[in-house]
Short mmCIF file of C-alpha atoms in Angstrom, two decimals:
data_model
loop_
_atom_site.label_atom_id
_atom_site.label_comp_id
_atom_site.label_asym_id
_atom_site.label_seq_id
_atom_site.Cartn_x
_atom_site.Cartn_y
_atom_site.Cartn_z
CA UNK A 294 -26.43 -24.24 -3.64
CA UNK A 295 -26.06 -24.60 -7.39
CA UNK A 296 -28.42 -26.78 -9.32
CA UNK A 297 -25.84 -29.25 -10.62
CA UNK A 298 -28.32 -31.11 -12.82
CA UNK A 299 -28.71 -28.13 -15.15
CA UNK A 300 -25.77 -27.49 -17.50
CA UNK A 301 -24.46 -23.96 -17.13
CA UNK A 302 -21.90 -21.81 -18.88
CA UNK A 303 -18.72 -20.86 -17.12
CA UNK A 304 -18.17 -17.21 -16.29
CA UNK A 305 -15.21 -15.25 -14.99
CA UNK A 306 -15.29 -13.34 -11.70
CA UNK A 307 -13.02 -10.76 -10.15
CA UNK A 308 -12.82 -10.97 -6.35
CA UNK A 309 -11.39 -8.05 -4.40
CA UNK A 310 -10.27 -9.24 -0.98
CA UNK A 311 -8.53 -7.96 2.13
CA UNK A 312 -6.57 -9.96 4.64
CA UNK A 313 -4.62 -9.54 7.82
CA UNK A 314 -1.39 -11.35 6.93
CA UNK A 315 -0.28 -11.85 10.53
CA UNK A 316 -1.40 -15.46 10.85
CA UNK A 317 -0.84 -16.54 7.24
CA UNK A 318 2.14 -18.16 5.53
CA UNK A 319 1.37 -15.83 2.60
CA UNK A 320 -1.06 -16.12 -0.31
CA UNK A 321 0.21 -19.21 -2.08
CA UNK A 322 -1.22 -22.66 -1.29
CA UNK A 323 1.36 -24.74 0.58
CA UNK A 324 0.85 -28.16 2.12
CA UNK A 325 0.50 -28.07 5.90
CA UNK A 326 0.54 -24.26 6.12
CA UNK A 327 -2.30 -21.80 6.65
CA UNK A 328 -2.44 -19.67 3.52
CA UNK A 329 -4.97 -17.18 2.13
CA UNK A 330 -5.42 -19.23 -1.05
CA UNK A 331 -6.22 -22.36 0.98
CA UNK A 332 -8.78 -20.59 3.15
CA UNK A 333 -10.45 -18.83 0.23
CA UNK A 334 -10.62 -22.03 -1.84
CA UNK A 335 -12.19 -23.99 0.99
CA UNK A 336 -14.72 -21.20 1.63
CA UNK A 337 -15.62 -21.24 -2.08
CA UNK A 338 -16.03 -25.03 -1.97
CA UNK A 339 -18.28 -24.74 1.06
CA UNK A 340 -20.69 -22.31 -0.55
CA UNK A 341 -20.70 -23.58 -4.17
CA UNK A 342 -19.47 -27.17 -4.07
CA UNK A 343 -16.85 -26.25 -6.70
CA UNK A 344 -13.09 -26.66 -6.24
CA UNK A 345 -11.90 -23.33 -7.63
CA UNK A 346 -8.72 -22.43 -9.42
CA UNK A 347 -7.81 -19.13 -7.78
CA UNK A 348 -5.30 -16.73 -9.30
CA UNK A 349 -4.15 -13.66 -7.39
CA UNK A 350 -2.63 -10.49 -8.88
CA UNK A 351 0.55 -11.66 -7.21
CA UNK A 352 1.64 -13.79 -4.29
CA UNK A 353 2.08 -11.92 -1.05
CA UNK A 354 4.64 -13.21 1.44
CA UNK A 355 4.07 -14.46 4.96
CA UNK A 356 2.99 -11.58 7.19
CA UNK A 357 2.10 -9.20 4.34
CA UNK A 358 -1.42 -7.71 4.43
CA UNK A 359 -3.88 -6.79 1.69
CA UNK A 360 -6.67 -4.25 1.40
CA UNK A 361 -7.28 -4.76 -2.31
CA UNK A 362 -5.80 -8.04 -3.50
CA UNK A 363 -7.52 -9.16 -6.71
CA UNK A 364 -8.29 -12.80 -7.40
CA UNK A 365 -9.66 -14.20 -10.65
CA UNK A 366 -11.69 -17.34 -10.95
CA UNK A 367 -13.89 -19.16 -13.40
CA UNK A 368 -17.12 -20.63 -12.10
CA UNK A 369 -20.30 -22.36 -13.20
CA UNK A 370 -22.21 -20.93 -10.25
CA UNK A 371 -25.07 -18.68 -11.34
CA UNK A 372 -25.59 -17.07 -7.94
CA UNK A 373 -25.48 -13.28 -7.99
CA UNK A 374 -22.10 -11.73 -7.08
CA UNK A 375 -23.41 -9.99 -3.94
CA UNK A 376 -24.85 -13.23 -2.63
CA UNK A 377 -21.54 -15.05 -3.25
CA UNK A 378 -19.64 -12.29 -1.41
CA UNK A 379 -21.96 -12.49 1.60
CA UNK A 380 -21.80 -16.28 1.55
CA UNK A 381 -18.00 -16.24 1.54
CA UNK A 382 -17.79 -13.66 4.33
CA UNK A 383 -20.13 -15.79 6.43
CA UNK A 384 -17.78 -18.79 6.28
CA UNK A 385 -14.33 -17.17 5.97
CA UNK A 386 -12.14 -16.72 9.07
CA UNK A 387 -12.15 -13.16 10.42
CA UNK A 388 -8.71 -12.36 8.98
CA UNK A 389 -9.95 -12.59 5.36
CA UNK A 390 -12.71 -10.36 4.01
CA UNK A 391 -14.30 -10.35 0.55
CA UNK A 392 -14.73 -6.66 -0.30
CA UNK A 393 -16.37 -7.08 -3.71
CA UNK A 394 -17.14 -9.62 -6.41
CA UNK A 395 -17.53 -8.23 -9.91
CA UNK A 396 -18.18 -9.88 -13.26
CA UNK A 397 -15.01 -10.00 -15.37
CA UNK A 398 -14.37 -10.36 -19.08
CA UNK A 399 -14.03 -13.87 -20.51
CA UNK A 400 -10.51 -15.11 -19.79
CA UNK A 401 -9.75 -12.52 -17.09
CA UNK A 402 -6.47 -13.40 -15.39
CA UNK A 403 -5.62 -11.44 -12.21
CA UNK A 404 -1.84 -11.81 -12.66
CA UNK A 405 -1.36 -11.27 -16.40
CA UNK A 406 -3.99 -8.57 -16.84
CA UNK A 407 -2.73 -6.33 -14.03
CA UNK A 408 -1.55 -2.95 -15.30
CA UNK A 409 -0.18 -1.60 -12.03
CA UNK A 410 -0.20 -2.23 -8.31
CA UNK A 411 -0.09 0.06 -5.33
CA UNK A 412 1.57 -1.00 -2.10
CA UNK A 413 1.70 0.94 1.15
CA UNK A 414 4.48 0.47 3.66
CA UNK A 415 3.34 1.54 7.15
CA UNK A 416 5.73 2.83 9.83
CA UNK A 417 5.25 4.08 13.40
CA UNK A 418 8.12 6.48 14.21
CA UNK A 419 8.04 7.17 17.92
CA UNK A 420 9.88 6.08 21.03
CA UNK A 421 6.43 5.10 22.30
CA UNK A 422 5.45 1.73 20.85
CA UNK A 423 2.37 1.43 18.59
CA UNK A 424 -0.79 0.03 20.19
CA UNK A 425 -3.93 -0.66 18.13
CA UNK A 426 -2.03 -0.94 14.84
CA UNK A 427 0.96 -2.82 16.27
CA UNK A 428 0.40 -5.79 13.94
CA UNK A 429 0.43 -3.53 10.86
CA UNK A 430 3.34 -1.11 11.32
CA UNK A 431 7.09 -1.28 11.53
CA UNK A 432 8.16 0.42 14.77
CA UNK A 433 11.10 2.75 14.08
CA UNK A 434 12.30 4.53 17.22
CA UNK A 435 14.03 7.47 15.52
CA UNK A 436 11.95 10.35 14.15
CA UNK A 437 11.74 10.24 10.35
CA UNK A 438 12.07 13.26 8.08
CA UNK A 439 9.40 12.60 5.46
CA UNK A 440 10.49 15.50 3.24
CA UNK A 441 13.90 13.81 2.80
CA UNK A 442 12.24 10.42 2.27
CA UNK A 443 9.92 11.84 -0.39
CA UNK A 444 12.87 13.42 -2.23
CA UNK A 445 14.78 10.14 -2.08
CA UNK A 446 11.72 8.22 -3.31
CA UNK A 447 11.46 10.56 -6.28
CA UNK A 448 14.79 9.17 -7.48
CA UNK A 449 13.15 5.78 -8.03
CA UNK A 450 10.37 6.99 -10.31
CA UNK A 451 10.63 5.87 -13.93
CA UNK A 452 11.76 2.80 -15.83
CA UNK A 453 14.87 1.31 -14.21
CA UNK A 454 16.69 -1.91 -13.52
CA UNK A 455 15.68 -2.48 -9.86
CA UNK A 456 18.10 -5.34 -9.19
CA UNK A 457 19.49 -3.33 -6.22
CA UNK A 458 16.06 -3.61 -4.61
CA UNK A 459 15.42 -7.31 -5.22
CA UNK A 460 16.03 -10.27 -2.95
CA UNK A 461 17.84 -12.89 -5.03
CA UNK A 462 16.22 -16.25 -5.69
CA UNK A 463 13.27 -15.35 -7.88
CA UNK A 464 12.97 -16.71 -11.40
CA UNK A 465 12.01 -13.43 -13.04
CA UNK A 466 13.83 -12.94 -16.34
CA UNK A 467 13.94 -9.15 -16.37
CA UNK A 468 14.62 -6.90 -13.40
CA UNK A 469 13.44 -3.78 -15.21
CA UNK A 470 10.27 -2.25 -13.80
CA UNK A 471 8.51 1.11 -13.99
CA UNK A 472 7.73 2.96 -10.77
CA UNK A 473 4.90 5.40 -11.41
CA UNK A 474 4.70 7.14 -8.03
CA UNK A 475 6.32 7.21 -4.60
CA UNK A 476 4.62 9.23 -1.86
CA UNK A 477 5.60 9.62 1.77
CA UNK A 478 2.92 10.96 4.09
CA UNK A 479 2.55 11.40 7.83
CA UNK A 480 -0.40 11.42 10.25
CA UNK A 481 0.88 11.86 13.83
CA UNK A 482 3.41 9.03 14.46
CA UNK A 483 2.28 7.13 11.40
CA UNK A 484 4.42 7.41 8.27
CA UNK A 485 3.18 5.75 5.07
CA UNK A 486 5.27 5.09 1.96
CA UNK A 487 2.93 4.50 -0.98
CA UNK A 488 4.49 3.03 -4.11
CA UNK A 489 2.77 2.41 -7.45
CA UNK A 490 4.46 0.44 -10.21
CA UNK A 491 3.74 -1.73 -13.23
CA UNK A 492 5.20 -4.65 -11.33
CA UNK A 493 7.50 -5.41 -8.43
CA UNK A 494 10.48 -7.70 -7.94
CA UNK A 495 10.75 -10.03 -4.94
CA UNK A 496 10.80 -7.96 -1.70
CA UNK A 497 11.13 -4.76 -3.76
CA UNK A 498 8.75 -2.59 -1.72
CA UNK A 499 10.32 -3.79 1.53
CA UNK A 500 13.77 -2.91 0.15
CA UNK A 501 12.52 0.53 -0.92
CA UNK A 502 10.97 1.12 2.52
CA UNK A 503 14.12 -0.03 4.35
CA UNK A 504 16.20 2.26 2.13
CA UNK A 505 13.96 5.31 2.57
CA UNK A 506 14.00 4.83 6.34
CA UNK A 507 17.82 5.06 6.25
CA UNK A 508 17.37 8.46 4.60
CA UNK A 509 14.52 9.52 6.88
CA UNK A 510 16.46 8.87 10.05
CA UNK A 511 19.44 10.79 8.71
CA UNK A 512 21.87 7.92 8.23
CA UNK A 513 22.04 8.58 4.47
CA UNK A 514 21.43 11.46 2.07
CA UNK A 515 18.44 11.49 -0.27
CA UNK A 516 20.80 11.32 -3.27
CA UNK A 517 22.13 7.97 -2.04
CA UNK A 518 18.95 6.20 -3.21
CA UNK A 519 19.51 7.06 -6.89
CA UNK A 520 23.14 5.96 -6.48
CA UNK A 521 22.04 2.66 -4.93
CA UNK A 522 19.69 2.17 -7.89
CA UNK A 523 22.39 2.73 -10.51
CA UNK A 524 24.85 0.47 -8.66
CA UNK A 525 22.75 -2.58 -9.67
CA UNK A 526 23.86 -4.34 -6.54
CA UNK A 527 21.54 -5.40 -3.70
CA UNK A 528 24.24 -4.50 -1.15
CA UNK A 529 24.20 -0.87 -2.33
CA UNK A 530 20.66 -0.23 -1.02
CA UNK A 531 19.22 -0.41 2.50
CA UNK A 532 17.91 -3.49 4.33
CA UNK A 533 14.45 -4.99 3.77
CA UNK A 534 11.84 -3.51 6.07
CA UNK A 535 9.90 -6.23 7.96
CA UNK A 536 6.86 -7.88 6.33
CA UNK A 537 4.29 -6.76 8.92
CA UNK A 538 4.27 -3.14 7.65
CA UNK A 539 3.46 -4.01 4.03
CA UNK A 540 -0.06 -3.75 2.59
CA UNK A 541 -1.15 -4.47 -1.00
CA UNK A 542 -3.59 -1.59 -1.42
CA UNK A 543 -4.96 -1.95 -4.95
CA UNK A 544 -4.41 -3.43 -8.39
CA UNK A 545 -5.38 -1.67 -11.59
CA UNK A 546 -6.71 -3.45 -14.68
CA UNK A 547 -7.61 -2.35 -18.19
CA UNK A 548 -11.16 -1.38 -19.05
CA UNK A 549 -13.61 -4.23 -18.75
CA UNK A 550 -12.05 -5.53 -15.60
CA UNK A 551 -11.17 -2.26 -13.96
CA UNK A 552 -11.42 -1.65 -10.23
CA UNK B 14 17.70 1.50 39.61
CA UNK B 15 16.97 3.74 42.59
CA UNK B 16 19.62 4.37 45.15
CA UNK B 17 17.72 2.94 48.13
CA UNK B 18 20.38 3.91 50.66
CA UNK B 19 19.64 7.63 50.19
CA UNK B 20 16.39 8.82 51.76
CA UNK B 21 14.21 10.52 49.19
CA UNK B 22 10.98 12.47 49.22
CA UNK B 23 7.89 10.99 47.68
CA UNK B 24 6.49 12.66 44.60
CA UNK B 25 3.27 12.25 42.65
CA UNK B 26 3.22 11.21 39.02
CA UNK B 27 0.52 11.20 36.36
CA UNK B 28 0.81 8.33 33.88
CA UNK B 29 -1.13 8.49 30.62
CA UNK B 30 -1.51 5.00 29.20
CA UNK B 31 -3.17 3.21 26.31
CA UNK B 32 -4.23 -0.41 26.19
CA UNK B 33 -5.86 -2.90 23.89
CA UNK B 34 -8.56 -4.30 26.16
CA UNK B 35 -9.09 -7.47 24.11
CA UNK B 36 -7.03 -9.77 26.30
CA UNK B 37 -7.67 -8.09 29.67
CA UNK B 38 -10.29 -8.73 32.33
CA UNK B 39 -10.50 -4.93 32.66
CA UNK B 40 -8.41 -2.42 34.61
CA UNK B 41 -9.00 -3.56 38.17
CA UNK B 42 -6.66 -5.98 39.91
CA UNK B 43 -8.36 -9.35 40.35
CA UNK B 44 -6.79 -12.58 41.63
CA UNK B 45 -6.06 -15.08 38.87
CA UNK B 46 -7.07 -12.75 36.04
CA UNK B 47 -4.96 -10.76 33.60
CA UNK B 48 -5.73 -7.10 34.29
CA UNK B 49 -4.13 -3.82 33.22
CA UNK B 50 -3.49 -2.79 36.84
CA UNK B 51 -1.67 -6.08 37.54
CA UNK B 52 0.54 -5.78 34.48
CA UNK B 53 1.35 -2.12 35.09
CA UNK B 54 2.13 -2.72 38.77
CA UNK B 55 4.47 -5.58 37.99
CA UNK B 56 6.23 -3.54 35.29
CA UNK B 57 6.70 -0.71 37.82
CA UNK B 58 8.08 -3.17 40.36
CA UNK B 59 10.50 -4.52 37.78
CA UNK B 60 11.99 -1.16 36.91
CA UNK B 61 11.95 0.57 40.33
CA UNK B 62 11.72 -2.18 42.94
CA UNK B 63 8.68 -0.41 44.42
CA UNK B 64 5.24 -1.99 44.81
CA UNK B 65 3.09 0.87 43.58
CA UNK B 66 -0.41 1.89 44.56
CA UNK B 67 -1.97 2.66 41.19
CA UNK B 68 -5.19 4.64 40.86
CA UNK B 69 -6.90 5.01 37.49
CA UNK B 70 -9.36 7.74 36.48
CA UNK B 71 -11.91 4.95 36.50
CA UNK B 72 -12.08 1.21 36.07
CA UNK B 73 -12.63 0.04 32.54
CA UNK B 74 -14.46 -3.24 32.00
CA UNK B 75 -13.20 -6.41 30.35
CA UNK B 76 -12.68 -5.79 26.64
CA UNK B 77 -12.77 -1.99 26.87
CA UNK B 78 -9.79 -0.14 25.35
CA UNK B 79 -7.97 3.05 26.32
CA UNK B 80 -6.01 5.65 24.42
CA UNK B 81 -5.73 8.11 27.31
CA UNK B 82 -6.37 6.40 30.62
CA UNK B 83 -4.80 8.38 33.45
CA UNK B 84 -3.16 6.67 36.42
CA UNK B 85 -1.83 8.41 39.53
CA UNK B 86 0.91 7.09 41.70
CA UNK B 87 3.22 8.20 44.45
CA UNK B 88 6.87 7.19 44.22
CA UNK B 89 10.25 7.66 45.84
CA UNK B 90 12.01 7.03 42.56
CA UNK B 91 14.04 10.01 41.38
CA UNK B 92 14.47 8.82 37.81
CA UNK B 93 13.36 11.32 35.18
CA UNK B 94 9.83 10.80 33.86
CA UNK B 95 10.95 10.08 30.29
CA UNK B 96 13.34 7.39 31.49
CA UNK B 97 10.60 5.77 33.59
CA UNK B 98 8.24 5.77 30.57
CA UNK B 99 10.84 4.12 28.34
CA UNK B 100 11.70 1.64 31.07
CA UNK B 101 8.04 0.66 31.49
CA UNK B 102 7.48 0.33 27.74
CA UNK B 103 10.51 -1.94 27.50
CA UNK B 104 9.04 -4.42 29.99
CA UNK B 105 5.27 -4.05 29.45
CA UNK B 106 3.39 -6.51 27.23
CA UNK B 107 2.61 -5.13 23.77
CA UNK B 108 -1.05 -4.49 24.61
CA UNK B 109 -0.21 -1.76 27.16
CA UNK B 110 1.70 1.40 26.23
CA UNK B 111 2.82 4.25 28.45
CA UNK B 112 2.16 7.39 26.40
CA UNK B 113 3.46 9.95 28.88
CA UNK B 114 4.58 10.39 32.47
CA UNK B 115 4.21 13.89 33.89
CA UNK B 116 4.88 15.35 37.32
CA UNK B 117 1.64 15.91 39.24
CA UNK B 118 0.72 18.13 42.16
CA UNK B 119 1.16 16.74 45.66
CA UNK B 120 -1.79 14.48 46.45
CA UNK B 121 -2.91 14.10 42.82
CA UNK B 122 -5.65 11.44 42.62
CA UNK B 123 -6.61 10.27 39.13
CA UNK B 124 -10.17 9.34 40.14
CA UNK B 125 -11.18 12.21 42.43
CA UNK B 126 -9.45 15.00 40.53
CA UNK B 127 -10.94 14.13 37.12
CA UNK B 128 -13.12 16.96 35.77
CA UNK B 129 -14.41 15.17 32.69
CA UNK B 130 -13.83 12.14 30.52
CA UNK B 131 -14.21 11.50 26.84
CA UNK B 132 -15.15 8.09 25.52
CA UNK B 133 -15.43 7.03 21.90
CA UNK B 134 -17.69 4.22 20.78
CA UNK B 135 -16.49 2.75 17.45
CA UNK B 136 -18.82 1.09 14.94
CA UNK B 137 -18.28 -0.49 11.51
CA UNK B 138 -21.58 -0.26 9.57
CA UNK B 139 -21.27 -2.40 6.48
CA UNK B 140 -22.38 -5.80 5.29
CA UNK B 141 -18.68 -6.42 4.68
CA UNK B 142 -17.00 -7.35 7.97
CA UNK B 143 -14.23 -5.15 9.40
CA UNK B 144 -10.64 -6.36 8.92
CA UNK B 145 -7.70 -4.51 10.50
CA UNK B 146 -9.82 -2.89 13.21
CA UNK B 147 -12.02 -5.91 13.87
CA UNK B 148 -10.97 -6.08 17.54
CA UNK B 149 -11.94 -2.42 18.11
CA UNK B 150 -15.31 -1.92 16.41
CA UNK B 151 -18.85 -3.17 16.80
CA UNK B 152 -19.94 -4.62 13.45
CA UNK B 153 -23.47 -3.38 12.63
CA UNK B 154 -24.72 -4.74 9.31
CA UNK B 155 -27.36 -2.08 8.62
CA UNK B 156 -26.27 1.33 7.32
CA UNK B 157 -26.47 4.00 10.04
CA UNK B 158 -27.84 7.50 9.53
CA UNK B 159 -25.40 9.62 11.52
CA UNK B 160 -27.47 12.80 11.15
CA UNK B 161 -30.33 11.10 13.04
CA UNK B 162 -27.90 9.70 15.60
CA UNK B 163 -26.36 13.12 16.20
CA UNK B 164 -29.79 14.66 16.70
CA UNK B 165 -30.74 11.90 19.13
CA UNK B 166 -27.45 12.32 21.01
CA UNK B 167 -28.17 16.02 21.41
CA UNK B 168 -31.12 15.06 23.61
CA UNK B 169 -28.71 13.67 26.19
CA UNK B 170 -26.63 16.82 26.62
CA UNK B 171 -26.98 18.56 29.96
CA UNK B 172 -27.45 17.59 33.59
CA UNK B 173 -29.85 14.66 33.87
CA UNK B 174 -30.65 11.56 35.86
CA UNK B 175 -29.14 8.87 33.59
CA UNK B 176 -30.63 5.87 35.40
CA UNK B 177 -32.17 4.73 32.08
CA UNK B 178 -28.62 4.33 30.76
CA UNK B 179 -27.11 2.49 33.72
CA UNK B 180 -26.66 -1.21 34.29
CA UNK B 181 -27.93 -1.95 37.79
CA UNK B 182 -25.56 -3.28 40.42
CA UNK B 183 -23.21 -0.37 41.01
CA UNK B 184 -22.97 1.31 44.39
CA UNK B 185 -23.11 4.88 43.14
CA UNK B 186 -25.31 7.06 45.31
CA UNK B 187 -26.44 9.53 42.65
CA UNK B 188 -27.35 8.73 39.06
CA UNK B 189 -27.25 12.38 38.01
CA UNK B 190 -24.45 13.23 35.57
CA UNK B 191 -23.68 16.04 33.13
CA UNK B 192 -23.07 15.20 29.49
CA UNK B 193 -21.08 17.99 27.89
CA UNK B 194 -20.97 16.81 24.28
CA UNK B 195 -22.14 13.99 22.01
CA UNK B 196 -20.75 13.84 18.49
CA UNK B 197 -21.39 11.28 15.78
CA UNK B 198 -18.93 11.23 12.89
CA UNK B 199 -18.27 8.98 9.93
CA UNK B 200 -15.18 8.05 7.89
CA UNK B 201 -16.13 5.48 5.22
CA UNK B 202 -17.72 2.52 7.06
CA UNK B 203 -16.47 3.72 10.41
CA UNK B 204 -18.94 5.54 12.65
CA UNK B 205 -17.69 7.04 15.93
CA UNK B 206 -19.86 8.24 18.80
CA UNK B 207 -17.79 10.56 21.01
CA UNK B 208 -19.25 11.39 24.41
CA UNK B 209 -17.80 13.79 26.99
CA UNK B 210 -19.21 14.00 30.49
CA UNK B 211 -18.28 14.91 34.06
CA UNK B 212 -18.70 11.24 34.96
CA UNK B 213 -20.38 8.10 33.72
CA UNK B 214 -22.57 5.44 35.35
CA UNK B 215 -21.89 1.73 34.92
CA UNK B 216 -22.09 0.80 31.19
CA UNK B 217 -23.50 4.26 30.41
CA UNK B 218 -21.57 4.88 27.18
CA UNK B 219 -22.38 1.38 25.93
CA UNK B 220 -26.08 2.02 26.67
CA UNK B 221 -25.91 5.37 24.84
CA UNK B 222 -24.20 3.73 21.85
CA UNK B 223 -26.71 0.87 21.74
CA UNK B 224 -29.55 3.39 21.91
CA UNK B 225 -28.16 5.68 19.20
CA UNK B 226 -27.66 2.68 16.90
CA UNK B 227 -31.39 1.88 17.24
CA UNK B 228 -32.04 5.39 15.95
CA UNK B 229 -29.33 5.24 13.29
CA UNK B 230 -30.68 2.07 11.72
CA UNK B 231 -34.18 3.50 11.65
CA UNK B 232 -35.79 1.29 14.30
CA UNK B 233 -36.56 4.35 16.48
CA UNK B 234 -37.00 8.09 16.05
CA UNK B 235 -34.40 10.55 17.33
CA UNK B 236 -36.95 11.93 19.83
CA UNK B 237 -37.20 8.51 21.47
CA UNK B 238 -33.82 9.01 23.17
CA UNK B 239 -34.99 12.01 25.20
CA UNK B 240 -38.13 10.06 26.10
CA UNK B 241 -36.04 7.10 27.22
CA UNK B 242 -33.99 9.47 29.38
CA UNK B 243 -37.01 10.99 31.11
CA UNK B 244 -38.57 7.55 31.70
CA UNK B 245 -35.86 6.83 34.32
CA UNK B 246 -36.12 3.14 33.50
CA UNK B 247 -33.30 1.05 31.99
CA UNK B 248 -35.83 -0.87 29.88
CA UNK B 249 -36.89 2.37 28.15
CA UNK B 250 -33.52 2.79 26.38
CA UNK B 251 -31.70 0.57 23.88
CA UNK B 252 -29.42 -2.40 24.63
CA UNK B 253 -25.78 -2.09 25.68
CA UNK B 254 -23.40 -2.05 22.74
CA UNK B 255 -20.62 -4.66 23.11
CA UNK B 256 -17.45 -3.79 25.07
CA UNK B 257 -14.99 -4.20 22.17
CA UNK B 258 -16.08 -0.91 20.51
CA UNK B 259 -15.47 1.28 23.57
CA UNK B 260 -12.33 3.40 24.00
CA UNK B 261 -11.51 5.76 26.89
CA UNK B 262 -9.97 8.59 24.87
CA UNK B 263 -8.96 11.21 27.43
CA UNK B 264 -9.47 12.51 30.94
CA UNK B 265 -9.38 16.19 31.83
CA UNK B 266 -7.97 17.54 35.08
CA UNK B 267 -7.77 20.97 36.67
CA UNK B 268 -4.75 23.17 36.15
CA UNK B 269 -1.59 21.76 37.65
CA UNK B 270 -2.36 18.25 36.54
CA UNK B 271 -3.88 19.01 33.18
CA UNK B 272 -3.40 16.87 30.12
#
């Protein structure tokens, strides 16, 4: 425990965490609901005595997973980072894991300082249902053509108005974002859509995944995706893929607080 | 459904199934317990009306998983195999999956006709706990040296009396088995021990895994494993690794009922 009698300077930390979103009502603290922020804050309180102000790179929705969510926090604890990580993992529930704690620059803010994020949307495309990864994949019964999906995804790369891929109701002022990369890969019945961008609108990756699946199963042509984008109309693109297949893989920061 | 008014010949089928052993009291039917055999039999009854006699390649214990368990059965149903597989998957709980149904030779018996089996023992060797695969790996906090483990495993290959790697209490008459291959591989924090043999004694793979981990973490030398084997004494080898890391991967049969 910290020696509270000795005055100590505050320092900024960067936590990299993973979580299985299945049993969470998302990241964001909400009264009466089990959220990642709630669990992480109470674990921090247990090991340091501090009530932390935790800021994530972005809120993830109910059911969405993370392998590299980044959380910033300011602490007066002087315990070494590795010891804090082990202490948190010892008290956290098994569906949250602290992967790393690193020192961050003064004022580090996980949301504002993020340069880009990578999400992976995971699909199981077989008539046979998924087994060990059933909580982490969207089960699509038709076989998907990943070459077509990759071509369609290429049409999203660049700086565009992504309003066709946004669920209405968010308070974001601009719907322009830059998609840096879209990759579609397969390993046996597992198809992954990996999307990197400087930021994402509400449900944007799920809308992209739902749209690419329409192309992959042959219901639409690859060119349709670029058309849906330029239509600037949510109804022009495909449906949102379900939350359980979505994983926040990593967040990139500028030098000094880089992953 | 079958046309019961028309007399039909019986035929033998080979079912290849996977299951997540977490919530099962093992394969074997037991009154009042949730077992794989119970669930599969009731699914078969639901889709065909028949009460099947199901025989697995071997019983798996509570908590043990399967990716390629083989089950034989004799049926009068004339429905095509693919249709039966889809019908079963539609009614089975999500922790059992039928991967394939193939025609088998007359009299096919999944236990007696098995030539060899391959098991995989899955370990996560990191101070950071496992996340998405936490139900399917043994969490070992010390780093494992897989080169040492592989060398130690090599000492088990061949035809030997494996009584040192058997939990007492089984009714097997001979404790001599042939181990065909032992491989230890790593992908990031995941270490897999893959063992193929013509048959396995009770808890034998878990005893092998527990023993190889002693070597991998440096508590014992690789040569100790061969010594433990020749001691013919359960106390000479390492402890049983926990059930949750064990997966029955595949079962090999002679031509005519081959995988």
